[in-house]
Amino acid sequence: MESLTLVDPCTEQPFAEVPAATAADVDAAVAAAAEAGATWSRVPVAERAQVLRRAADELARRERELVEAVTMPLGLPRHLVPAVQLASALGTLRSTADAAERMTVEEVVGNSYVRREPAGVVAAIAPWNYPLMQSVNKVAPALAAGCPVLLKPSELTPLDAFLLAEALAAAGLPEGVLRVLPGTGPEAGRALAGHPGVDVVSFTGSTEVGRQVAALAAASVSRALLELGGKSASILLDDADVPAAVAHCARTVIVNSGQTCTALTRLLVPRSRLSEAEECAAAALSAARPGHRDDQAADLGPVISARQRDRVNGHIVAGAAAGAVAVTGGPGAPQGLDRGFYVRPTVFTRVDPQMAIAQQEIFGPVLVIIPYDGDDDAVRIADGTPYGLSGAVWSGDVERALEVARRLRTGQVSVNGGPFNPVAPFGGYKQSGIGREKGLYGIEEFTELKAIQMPLSEEIS
Ligand code: NAD
């Protein structure tokens, strides 16, 4: 049997082997899931919701094991794992349970009963950056909707998926309704995305792979839900509280070493306030301390892999060559961290909106500052990438900020630091994706609508 070798990003050393699922394993798993799903689809929604809640409690009890399962392949400092990685995953299990209980399963429309029914077998393909949360974002709503799930975690971070499956089993999920299939993208991922027995493919990852997944799913006219990359902008209007706005933006770039799809990696600043913003950003990112997972004072760990480190450094080198000015950071390893996939938190300023560092997702702790002239110019630059995942607007006048927020072509916008809302719809415009996760919106993506027409002579209610 083939296996996946997991590498510790803090030491560059292999630390575990996990069996890798093959295309034949996927075939067998799809058939078994269809069978298990037939029973699960008939379990009342309220009972399905209870399973999710009990699973969250079980995961909370196993926090220490979960922290290890997440930090070993990801490298995030241990002390940050509960807040950065686990809280949102457990919260999503619970908020999805609450949302499921609000779902209208059947309603009367004219002479029809309109029903929301489980869409069928779900293939959930997850990335490595927030491994548990990304799995939960798919598994929880699909189970709440009544679907069986085949979960393929990233080959780089498969460990926590097993703990999630164990917690759900302990919470009463019948055997076979969730199956974890660790494996590579080209083998297990492709087999799942293109399998004719899969009804919904829920994918989170890069835009490039998302395109391939959508094409594979299209062959059997299966639904493809895609949560893809981002290059989100934080717009500081000319009356914004610059220190507060820059600190907020900088935090999103530091957390999880910048490996966050919604990170606000472009800071759009009115030319008149550029030097103030540069100073604040340089201070915030130069104060961020990279370190080993055992380092209690570390603000960020390494990036996930040698490939990712080289990619981030490549962007930093190319940014400088294109004429952008680094006000802190630069290529190479941070001082004293020669072993491990560490990169230096970096701020570029005087960045042209068309430069590669302003257009492409870097997925590392790199912030670019782009000067603009007037609100219309800011909106044009913010919308001027192929992505549309997240964003932020800051102003002393909340109504003015809201007006700009309404104009942006992006799935989420924070006004003056408004926090993430776990029951609001989450997803992308343009090449950031198709479909929405979270809350009731996320559950409905895993349902099919059926209309049962009744004779007009029949009174229905
Ligand atoms: P990736 O696209 O390389 O891989 C994602 C998943 O797809 C993995 O499980 C991988 O094994 C699988 N895969 C790879 N090739 C495949 C193929 N040909 N067919 C089917 N499956 C395949 O992404 P990644 O590097 O794991 O994650 C980083 C990316 O994810 C970034 O672009 C980031 O923005 C994006 N992301 C998006 C969101 C969101 O909600 N929009 C959230 C987190 C991450």
Short mmCIF file of C-alpha atoms and ligand atoms in Angstrom, two decimals:
data_model
loop_
_atom_site.label_atom_id
_atom_site.label_comp_id
_atom_site.label_asym_id
_atom_site.label_seq_id
_atom_site.Cartn_x
_atom_site.Cartn_y
_atom_site.Cartn_z
CA MET A 1 0.00 0.00 0.00
CA GLU A 2 1.18 3.53 -0.74
CA SER A 3 1.71 5.93 2.10
CA LEU A 4 2.07 9.63 2.81
CA THR A 5 5.20 10.80 4.61
CA LEU A 6 4.44 13.73 6.90
CA VAL A 7 7.18 16.30 7.44
CA ASP A 8 7.58 18.59 10.47
CA PRO A 9 7.91 22.14 9.06
CA CYS A 10 9.78 23.27 12.20
CA THR A 11 12.61 20.73 11.69
CA GLU A 12 12.23 19.61 8.04
CA GLN A 13 12.27 16.01 9.38
CA PRO A 14 9.71 13.29 8.54
CA PHE A 15 7.68 12.29 11.60
CA ALA A 16 4.83 10.00 10.50
CA GLU A 17 3.53 7.77 7.73
CA VAL A 18 -0.17 7.55 6.85
CA PRO A 19 -1.67 5.08 4.36
CA ALA A 20 -2.78 6.73 1.11
CA ALA A 21 -6.15 5.89 -0.45
CA THR A 22 -6.10 4.77 -4.08
CA ALA A 23 -8.70 5.18 -6.83
CA ALA A 24 -9.89 1.62 -6.03
CA ASP A 25 -10.38 2.60 -2.36
CA VAL A 26 -12.45 5.57 -3.55
CA ASP A 27 -14.68 3.30 -5.67
CA ALA A 28 -15.40 1.03 -2.72
CA ALA A 29 -15.95 3.99 -0.37
CA VAL A 30 -18.45 5.69 -2.71
CA ALA A 31 -20.56 2.52 -2.91
CA ALA A 32 -20.51 2.08 0.88
CA ALA A 33 -21.36 5.75 1.44
CA ALA A 34 -24.41 5.56 -0.81
CA GLU A 35 -25.68 2.64 1.27
CA ALA A 36 -25.03 4.29 4.64
CA GLY A 37 -26.56 7.54 3.39
CA ALA A 38 -29.89 5.94 2.66
CA THR A 39 -30.44 5.44 6.41
CA TRP A 40 -28.88 8.72 7.55
CA SER A 41 -31.11 10.75 5.22
CA ARG A 42 -34.15 9.51 7.17
CA VAL A 43 -32.80 10.54 10.59
CA PRO A 44 -34.71 13.67 11.71
CA VAL A 45 -32.80 16.94 11.41
CA ALA A 46 -32.96 17.57 15.18
CA GLU A 47 -31.18 14.25 15.83
CA ARG A 48 -28.53 14.99 13.23
CA ALA A 49 -27.96 18.34 14.94
CA GLN A 50 -27.50 16.62 18.30
CA VAL A 51 -24.77 14.41 16.81
CA LEU A 52 -22.87 17.54 15.71
CA ARG A 53 -23.17 19.13 19.17
CA ARG A 54 -21.98 15.98 20.95
CA ALA A 55 -19.05 15.71 18.52
CA ALA A 56 -18.02 19.29 19.40
CA ASP A 57 -18.08 18.36 23.10
CA GLU A 58 -16.03 15.23 22.40
CA LEU A 59 -13.43 17.21 20.43
CA ALA A 60 -13.21 19.74 23.25
CA ARG A 61 -12.43 16.86 25.63
CA ARG A 62 -9.66 15.70 23.29
CA GLU A 63 -8.08 19.14 22.84
CA ARG A 64 -4.53 18.04 23.69
CA GLU A 65 -4.54 15.32 21.03
CA LEU A 66 -6.07 17.72 18.52
CA VAL A 67 -3.42 20.34 19.18
CA GLU A 68 -0.70 17.77 18.40
CA ALA A 69 -2.52 16.52 15.29
CA VAL A 70 -2.69 20.08 13.96
CA THR A 71 0.69 21.49 15.01
CA MET A 72 2.91 18.57 13.97
CA PRO A 73 2.29 18.82 10.21
CA LEU A 74 1.47 22.57 10.18
CA GLY A 75 4.11 23.98 12.52
CA LEU A 76 1.84 26.61 14.11
CA PRO A 77 3.11 27.37 17.63
CA ARG A 78 1.29 25.08 20.06
CA HIS A 79 0.05 27.90 22.28
CA LEU A 80 -1.78 29.46 19.32
CA VAL A 81 -3.50 26.31 18.04
CA PRO A 82 -6.63 26.38 20.25
CA ALA A 83 -7.54 29.99 19.39
CA VAL A 84 -6.38 30.05 15.77
CA GLN A 85 -7.39 26.57 14.64
CA LEU A 86 -9.73 24.78 17.04
CA ALA A 87 -12.21 27.36 18.36
CA SER A 88 -13.72 28.12 14.96
CA ALA A 89 -14.00 24.42 14.08
CA LEU A 90 -15.85 23.53 17.28
CA GLY A 91 -17.95 26.69 16.98
CA THR A 92 -18.93 25.72 13.43
CA LEU A 93 -20.09 22.26 14.54
CA ARG A 94 -22.35 23.94 17.10
CA SER A 95 -23.60 26.81 14.93
CA THR A 96 -24.34 24.38 12.09
CA ALA A 97 -26.43 22.30 14.49
CA ASP A 98 -28.40 25.41 15.48
CA ALA A 99 -28.86 26.44 11.84
CA ALA A 100 -30.02 22.94 10.85
CA GLU A 101 -32.88 23.22 13.32
CA ARG A 102 -34.05 26.38 11.53
CA MET A 103 -34.09 24.70 8.11
CA THR A 104 -37.52 24.46 6.45
CA VAL A 105 -37.61 20.88 5.23
CA GLU A 106 -41.01 21.14 3.59
CA GLU A 107 -43.32 24.05 2.74
CA VAL A 108 -46.43 24.64 0.69
CA VAL A 109 -46.11 26.73 -2.50
CA GLY A 110 -49.42 26.90 -4.38
CA ASN A 111 -50.47 23.33 -5.08
CA SER A 112 -47.01 21.92 -4.32
CA TYR A 113 -45.14 20.57 -1.38
CA VAL A 114 -41.61 21.93 -1.83
CA ARG A 115 -39.07 19.80 -0.04
CA ARG A 116 -35.38 20.16 0.76
CA GLU A 117 -33.88 16.70 0.52
CA PRO A 118 -30.28 15.52 1.04
CA ALA A 119 -28.35 15.94 -2.23
CA GLY A 120 -26.61 12.53 -1.96
CA VAL A 121 -23.02 11.39 -1.57
CA VAL A 122 -20.64 14.25 -0.78
CA ALA A 123 -16.92 14.29 -1.53
CA ALA A 124 -15.20 16.82 0.73
CA ILE A 125 -11.70 17.80 -0.41
CA ALA A 126 -9.89 19.99 2.09
CA PRO A 127 -6.70 22.10 2.15
CA TRP A 128 -3.93 22.12 4.75
CA ASN A 129 -4.03 25.67 6.10
CA TYR A 130 -6.89 25.30 8.63
CA PRO A 131 -7.23 21.53 8.38
CA LEU A 132 -9.83 20.85 11.06
CA MET A 133 -11.95 23.92 10.35
CA GLN A 134 -11.98 23.36 6.60
CA SER A 135 -13.06 19.75 7.10
CA VAL A 136 -15.78 20.82 9.54
CA ASN A 137 -16.98 23.54 7.13
CA LYS A 138 -17.93 20.73 4.75
CA VAL A 139 -18.65 17.73 6.96
CA ALA A 140 -20.97 19.52 9.42
CA PRO A 141 -23.40 21.05 6.91
CA ALA A 142 -23.39 17.95 4.69
CA LEU A 143 -24.23 15.70 7.66
CA ALA A 144 -26.84 18.21 8.88
CA ALA A 145 -28.45 18.08 5.44
CA GLY A 146 -28.58 14.26 5.67
CA CYS A 147 -25.75 13.37 3.28
CA PRO A 148 -23.01 10.76 3.74
CA VAL A 149 -19.51 12.21 3.39
CA LEU A 150 -16.17 11.03 2.04
CA LEU A 151 -13.54 13.36 3.47
CA LYS A 152 -10.18 13.72 1.80
CA PRO A 153 -7.95 15.89 3.93
CA SER A 154 -4.82 17.42 2.43
CA GLU A 155 -1.96 14.95 2.08
CA LEU A 156 0.12 17.41 4.13
CA THR A 157 -2.22 17.51 7.16
CA PRO A 158 -4.37 14.37 7.38
CA LEU A 159 -4.16 13.64 11.12
CA ASP A 160 -6.95 15.74 12.63
CA ALA A 161 -9.51 14.31 10.18
CA PHE A 162 -9.28 10.96 11.96
CA LEU A 163 -10.00 12.62 15.30
CA LEU A 164 -13.00 14.38 13.78
CA ALA A 165 -14.34 11.04 12.50
CA GLU A 166 -13.76 9.42 15.91
CA ALA A 167 -15.56 12.25 17.69
CA LEU A 168 -18.55 11.97 15.35
CA ALA A 169 -18.65 8.19 15.83
CA ALA A 170 -18.56 8.66 19.62
CA ALA A 171 -21.37 11.20 19.22
CA GLY A 172 -23.59 8.58 17.59
CA LEU A 173 -22.98 9.01 13.86
CA PRO A 174 -23.83 5.62 12.32
CA GLU A 175 -20.96 3.66 10.85
CA GLY A 176 -20.15 4.41 7.22
CA VAL A 177 -21.81 7.86 7.09
CA LEU A 178 -18.41 9.57 7.29
CA ARG A 179 -15.30 7.98 5.89
CA VAL A 180 -11.84 9.58 5.89
CA LEU A 181 -9.79 8.91 2.75
CA PRO A 182 -6.31 10.36 3.20
CA GLY A 183 -4.49 10.48 -0.09
CA THR A 184 -2.89 12.66 -2.69
CA GLY A 185 -4.76 15.11 -4.91
CA PRO A 186 -3.75 13.50 -8.21
CA GLU A 187 -4.86 10.02 -7.01
CA ALA A 188 -7.62 10.12 -4.34
CA GLY A 189 -8.69 13.74 -5.02
CA ARG A 190 -9.13 13.23 -8.76
CA ALA A 191 -10.91 9.91 -8.25
CA LEU A 192 -13.39 11.53 -5.86
CA ALA A 193 -14.01 14.66 -7.93
CA GLY A 194 -14.72 12.69 -11.08
CA HIS A 195 -16.65 9.79 -9.55
CA PRO A 196 -20.11 9.35 -11.09
CA GLY A 197 -21.45 8.13 -7.72
CA VAL A 198 -20.59 11.43 -6.03
CA ASP A 199 -23.43 13.97 -6.09
CA VAL A 200 -21.69 17.01 -4.59
CA VAL A 201 -17.99 17.84 -4.56
CA SER A 202 -17.15 20.39 -1.91
CA PHE A 203 -13.62 21.62 -2.54
CA THR A 204 -11.44 24.13 -0.75
CA GLY A 205 -8.03 24.88 -2.17
CA SER A 206 -6.26 26.78 -4.88
CA THR A 207 -8.08 28.30 -7.85
CA GLU A 208 -5.91 26.27 -10.20
CA VAL A 209 -6.96 22.91 -8.70
CA GLY A 210 -10.53 24.17 -8.23
CA ARG A 211 -10.83 24.57 -11.99
CA GLN A 212 -9.73 20.95 -12.49
CA VAL A 213 -12.15 19.71 -9.83
CA ALA A 214 -15.06 21.57 -11.44
CA ALA A 215 -14.19 20.07 -14.84
CA LEU A 216 -14.05 16.54 -13.37
CA ALA A 217 -17.39 17.01 -11.59
CA ALA A 218 -18.96 18.38 -14.76
CA ALA A 219 -18.44 15.05 -16.52
CA SER A 220 -21.21 13.54 -14.40
CA VAL A 221 -23.07 16.85 -13.95
CA SER A 222 -22.27 16.77 -10.23
CA ARG A 223 -22.48 19.97 -8.22
CA ALA A 224 -19.09 21.51 -7.46
CA LEU A 225 -18.84 23.90 -4.51
CA LEU A 226 -15.55 25.75 -4.69
CA GLU A 227 -13.84 27.79 -1.96
CA LEU A 228 -10.71 29.10 -3.64
CA GLY A 229 -7.95 31.64 -3.29
CA GLY A 230 -8.02 35.32 -2.42
CA LYS A 231 -6.07 38.58 -2.60
CA SER A 232 -8.24 40.64 -0.34
CA ALA A 233 -7.99 44.41 0.05
CA SER A 234 -8.32 46.56 3.13
CA ILE A 235 -9.33 50.07 2.06
CA LEU A 236 -8.39 52.90 4.40
CA LEU A 237 -10.56 55.88 3.47
CA ASP A 238 -8.96 59.29 4.04
CA ASP A 239 -10.69 59.76 7.43
CA ALA A 240 -9.78 56.28 8.76
CA ASP A 241 -8.12 55.54 12.09
CA VAL A 242 -4.84 54.49 10.43
CA PRO A 243 -3.15 52.74 13.42
CA ALA A 244 -6.27 50.65 14.17
CA ALA A 245 -6.86 49.78 10.53
CA VAL A 246 -3.25 48.80 9.85
CA ALA A 247 -3.00 46.75 13.05
CA HIS A 248 -6.12 44.79 12.05
CA CYS A 249 -4.81 44.18 8.56
CA ALA A 250 -1.34 43.19 9.80
CA ARG A 251 -2.82 40.62 12.20
CA THR A 252 -4.57 38.84 9.33
CA VAL A 253 -1.25 38.57 7.50
CA ILE A 254 0.69 37.28 10.52
CA VAL A 255 -1.83 34.75 11.83
CA ASN A 256 -1.07 31.21 10.62
CA SER A 257 2.05 32.61 8.86
CA GLY A 258 -0.16 34.39 6.32
CA GLN A 259 -1.59 31.09 5.11
CA THR A 260 -5.17 32.28 5.31
CA CYS A 261 -7.43 32.57 2.27
CA THR A 262 -9.17 35.68 3.68
CA ALA A 263 -5.95 37.47 4.76
CA LEU A 264 -6.10 41.19 3.97
CA THR A 265 -2.87 41.16 2.01
CA ARG A 266 -3.39 44.43 0.13
CA LEU A 267 -3.54 47.66 2.13
CA LEU A 268 -5.05 50.45 0.01
CA VAL A 269 -4.04 53.84 1.42
CA PRO A 270 -4.84 57.40 0.29
CA ARG A 271 -1.62 58.96 -0.93
CA SER A 272 -1.90 61.70 1.72
CA ARG A 273 -1.66 59.13 4.53
CA LEU A 274 0.91 56.79 2.99
CA SER A 275 3.86 57.46 5.32
CA GLU A 276 1.69 57.03 8.42
CA ALA A 277 0.42 53.66 7.16
CA GLU A 278 3.94 52.55 6.15
CA GLU A 279 5.25 53.29 9.64
CA CYS A 280 2.43 51.38 11.36
CA ALA A 281 2.72 48.38 9.03
CA ALA A 282 6.52 48.18 9.33
CA ALA A 283 6.21 48.34 13.13
CA ALA A 284 3.55 45.61 13.27
CA LEU A 285 5.28 43.13 10.97
CA SER A 286 8.80 43.71 12.32
CA ALA A 287 7.47 43.03 15.83
CA ALA A 288 5.93 39.70 14.76
CA ARG A 289 8.22 36.95 15.99
CA PRO A 290 8.57 33.72 14.01
CA GLY A 291 9.48 30.65 16.05
CA HIS A 292 9.32 26.94 16.75
CA ARG A 293 6.07 25.35 17.93
CA ASP A 294 7.45 25.16 21.49
CA ASP A 295 8.26 28.89 21.57
CA GLN A 296 5.65 30.48 23.85
CA ALA A 297 6.55 33.95 22.60
CA ALA A 298 6.29 33.11 18.88
CA ASP A 299 3.58 34.92 16.91
CA LEU A 300 3.92 32.74 13.85
CA GLY A 301 5.50 29.43 12.90
CA PRO A 302 7.12 28.31 9.65
CA VAL A 303 5.12 27.95 6.44
CA ILE A 304 3.90 24.47 5.56
CA SER A 305 6.60 23.18 3.22
CA ALA A 306 9.87 23.85 1.42
CA ARG A 307 7.83 24.50 -1.72
CA GLN A 308 5.73 27.12 0.04
CA ARG A 309 8.84 28.76 1.57
CA ASP A 310 10.45 28.98 -1.87
CA ARG A 311 7.27 30.37 -3.37
CA VAL A 312 7.01 33.13 -0.72
CA ASN A 313 10.71 34.00 -1.10
CA GLY A 314 10.31 34.01 -4.89
CA HIS A 315 7.54 36.59 -4.59
CA ILE A 316 9.63 38.72 -2.22
CA VAL A 317 12.58 38.73 -4.61
CA ALA A 318 10.33 39.45 -7.61
CA GLY A 319 8.55 42.27 -5.76
CA ALA A 320 11.84 44.05 -5.07
CA ALA A 321 12.98 43.48 -8.66
CA ALA A 322 9.72 45.02 -9.93
CA GLY A 323 10.43 48.21 -7.98
CA ALA A 324 8.40 47.76 -4.80
CA VAL A 325 10.11 49.04 -1.63
CA ALA A 326 10.43 46.70 1.38
CA VAL A 327 9.95 48.69 4.60
CA THR A 328 10.57 45.56 6.69
CA GLY A 329 11.53 41.95 5.97
CA GLY A 330 12.94 40.58 2.74
CA PRO A 331 13.95 37.20 1.35
CA GLY A 332 15.69 34.44 3.33
CA ALA A 333 15.29 32.94 6.77
CA PRO A 334 14.69 35.04 9.90
CA GLN A 335 17.78 35.38 12.09
CA GLY A 336 18.51 32.23 14.12
CA LEU A 337 15.97 30.07 12.26
CA ASP A 338 18.09 28.38 9.61
CA ARG A 339 16.36 25.03 9.99
CA GLY A 340 12.61 24.80 9.29
CA PHE A 341 10.52 26.46 6.61
CA TYR A 342 10.61 29.96 8.11
CA VAL A 343 10.15 33.18 6.17
CA ARG A 344 10.46 36.83 7.19
CA PRO A 345 7.30 38.90 7.69
CA THR A 346 7.60 41.48 4.92
CA VAL A 347 5.91 44.76 4.00
CA PHE A 348 6.23 46.25 0.53
CA THR A 349 5.13 49.79 -0.20
CA ARG A 350 4.70 51.93 -3.33
CA VAL A 351 3.32 48.84 -4.98
CA ASP A 352 1.70 49.16 -8.38
CA PRO A 353 -1.69 47.35 -8.47
CA GLN A 354 -0.59 45.37 -11.53
CA MET A 355 2.61 43.94 -10.00
CA ALA A 356 2.60 40.18 -9.40
CA ILE A 357 2.86 40.74 -5.61
CA ALA A 358 -0.38 42.76 -5.82
CA GLN A 359 -2.22 40.32 -8.08
CA GLN A 360 -1.23 36.81 -6.98
CA GLU A 361 -1.98 34.98 -3.76
CA ILE A 362 1.38 34.66 -1.95
CA PHE A 363 0.11 32.67 1.06
CA GLY A 364 2.81 33.91 3.41
CA PRO A 365 3.28 36.85 5.82
CA VAL A 366 3.66 39.45 3.08
CA LEU A 367 1.66 42.70 3.05
CA VAL A 368 1.61 45.11 0.10
CA ILE A 369 0.71 48.78 0.46
CA ILE A 370 -0.87 50.37 -2.61
CA PRO A 371 -1.43 54.16 -2.71
CA TYR A 372 -4.63 55.46 -4.33
CA ASP A 373 -6.31 58.76 -5.24
CA GLY A 374 -10.00 59.05 -4.30
CA ASP A 375 -12.69 56.53 -3.31
CA ASP A 376 -13.48 55.44 -6.88
CA ASP A 377 -9.82 54.65 -7.48
CA ALA A 378 -9.75 52.58 -4.26
CA VAL A 379 -12.77 50.52 -5.34
CA ARG A 380 -11.29 50.02 -8.81
CA ILE A 381 -7.99 48.75 -7.36
CA ALA A 382 -9.72 46.58 -4.73
CA ASP A 383 -11.79 44.89 -7.46
CA GLY A 384 -8.87 44.74 -9.88
CA THR A 385 -7.71 41.15 -9.29
CA PRO A 386 -9.24 37.85 -10.45
CA TYR A 387 -10.31 37.18 -6.84
CA GLY A 388 -13.19 38.34 -4.64
CA LEU A 389 -13.13 36.52 -1.32
CA SER A 390 -12.87 39.04 1.47
CA GLY A 391 -12.12 42.69 2.17
CA ALA A 392 -12.33 45.55 4.64
CA VAL A 393 -13.20 49.24 4.66
CA TRP A 394 -12.20 51.76 7.33
CA SER A 395 -13.59 55.26 7.80
CA GLY A 396 -14.42 57.74 10.57
CA ASP A 397 -17.89 57.82 8.99
CA VAL A 398 -19.48 54.37 9.20
CA GLU A 399 -22.13 55.19 6.55
CA ARG A 400 -19.41 56.16 4.10
CA ALA A 401 -17.54 52.91 4.79
CA LEU A 402 -20.77 50.96 4.29
CA GLU A 403 -21.36 52.64 0.93
CA VAL A 404 -17.92 51.54 -0.26
CA ALA A 405 -18.47 48.03 1.19
CA ARG A 406 -21.68 47.72 -0.84
CA ARG A 407 -19.82 48.55 -4.06
CA LEU A 408 -17.10 45.88 -3.73
CA ARG A 409 -17.30 42.64 -5.70
CA THR A 410 -16.31 40.31 -2.91
CA GLY A 411 -18.03 37.72 -0.71
CA GLN A 412 -17.25 39.30 2.66
CA VAL A 413 -16.39 42.82 3.84
CA SER A 414 -15.52 43.95 7.34
CA VAL A 415 -16.45 47.54 8.21
CA ASN A 416 -14.19 49.22 10.80
CA GLY A 417 -12.99 45.83 12.07
CA GLY A 418 -16.40 44.11 12.20
CA PRO A 419 -15.57 40.53 13.28
CA PHE A 420 -16.12 37.32 11.31
CA ASN A 421 -19.69 36.05 11.68
CA PRO A 422 -19.83 32.23 11.67
CA VAL A 423 -23.47 32.09 10.55
CA ALA A 424 -23.21 34.63 7.72
CA PRO A 425 -22.59 33.20 4.23
CA PHE A 426 -18.92 32.67 3.40
CA GLY A 427 -17.61 32.28 -0.15
CA GLY A 428 -16.18 34.00 -3.14
CA TYR A 429 -17.05 36.18 -6.11
CA LYS A 430 -15.18 35.71 -9.41
CA GLN A 431 -12.28 33.21 -9.24
CA SER A 432 -12.56 32.90 -5.45
CA GLY A 433 -15.25 30.30 -5.85
CA ILE A 434 -18.80 29.10 -6.30
CA GLY A 435 -21.26 28.47 -3.47
CA ARG A 436 -21.35 29.44 0.18
CA GLU A 437 -20.38 27.85 3.48
CA LYS A 438 -21.53 28.50 7.07
CA GLY A 439 -24.93 28.74 8.73
CA LEU A 440 -28.12 27.81 6.95
CA TYR A 441 -26.64 28.95 3.62
CA GLY A 442 -23.98 26.27 3.92
CA ILE A 443 -26.44 23.49 4.73
CA GLU A 444 -28.72 24.36 1.82
CA GLU A 445 -25.84 23.81 -0.61
CA PHE A 446 -26.05 20.10 0.26
CA THR A 447 -29.77 19.81 -0.47
CA GLU A 448 -31.87 19.24 -3.57
CA LEU A 449 -35.27 20.87 -3.99
CA LYS A 450 -38.19 18.66 -4.88
CA ALA A 451 -41.67 19.90 -5.81
CA ILE A 452 -44.56 17.49 -5.33
CA GLN A 453 -47.57 18.74 -7.26
CA MET A 454 -50.96 17.91 -5.76
CA PRO A 455 -54.32 17.83 -7.54
CA LEU A 456 -56.00 21.25 -7.45
CA SER A 457 -59.02 19.60 -5.81
CA GLU A 458 -56.83 18.71 -2.79
CA GLU A 459 -56.54 21.28 0.07
CA ILE A 460 -52.92 21.28 1.26
CA SER A 461 -51.21 22.98 4.19
P1 NAD B 1 -4.55 22.71 -3.27
O1 NAD B 1 -5.46 23.23 -4.32
O2 NAD B 1 -3.16 22.36 -3.63
O3 NAD B 1 -5.16 21.40 -2.60
C1 NAD B 1 -6.42 21.38 -1.99
C2 NAD B 1 -6.91 19.95 -1.92
O4 NAD B 1 -7.12 19.47 -3.23
C3 NAD B 1 -5.95 18.98 -1.26
O5 NAD B 1 -6.69 18.04 -0.50
C4 NAD B 1 -5.29 18.29 -2.45
O6 NAD B 1 -4.87 16.99 -2.16
C5 NAD B 1 -6.45 18.24 -3.43
N1 NAD B 1 -6.05 18.14 -4.85
C6 NAD B 1 -4.88 18.53 -5.43
N2 NAD B 1 -4.92 18.26 -6.75
C7 NAD B 1 -6.13 17.72 -7.01
C8 NAD B 1 -6.76 17.25 -8.21
N3 NAD B 1 -6.15 17.30 -9.38
N4 NAD B 1 -8.02 16.76 -8.11
C9 NAD B 1 -8.66 16.74 -6.92
N5 NAD B 1 -8.10 17.14 -5.77
C10 NAD B 1 -6.86 17.64 -5.80
O7 NAD B 1 -4.62 23.81 -2.12
P2 NAD B 1 -3.79 23.84 -0.77
O8 NAD B 1 -2.39 24.20 -1.14
O9 NAD B 1 -4.05 22.64 0.06
O10 NAD B 1 -4.47 25.07 -0.01
C11 NAD B 1 -4.13 26.39 -0.22
C12 NAD B 1 -5.14 27.06 -1.12
O11 NAD B 1 -6.44 26.91 -0.56
C13 NAD B 1 -4.94 28.55 -1.23
O12 NAD B 1 -5.10 28.95 -2.57
C14 NAD B 1 -6.06 29.13 -0.38
O13 NAD B 1 -6.49 30.42 -0.72
C15 NAD B 1 -7.14 28.15 -0.59
N6 NAD B 1 -8.11 28.22 0.51
C16 NAD B 1 -9.35 28.75 0.26
C17 NAD B 1 -10.27 28.85 1.28
C18 NAD B 1 -11.64 29.41 1.06
O14 NAD B 1 -12.51 29.17 1.88
N7 NAD B 1 -11.90 30.11 -0.01
C19 NAD B 1 -9.93 28.42 2.55
C20 NAD B 1 -8.66 27.88 2.78
C21 NAD B 1 -7.76 27.79 1.73
#
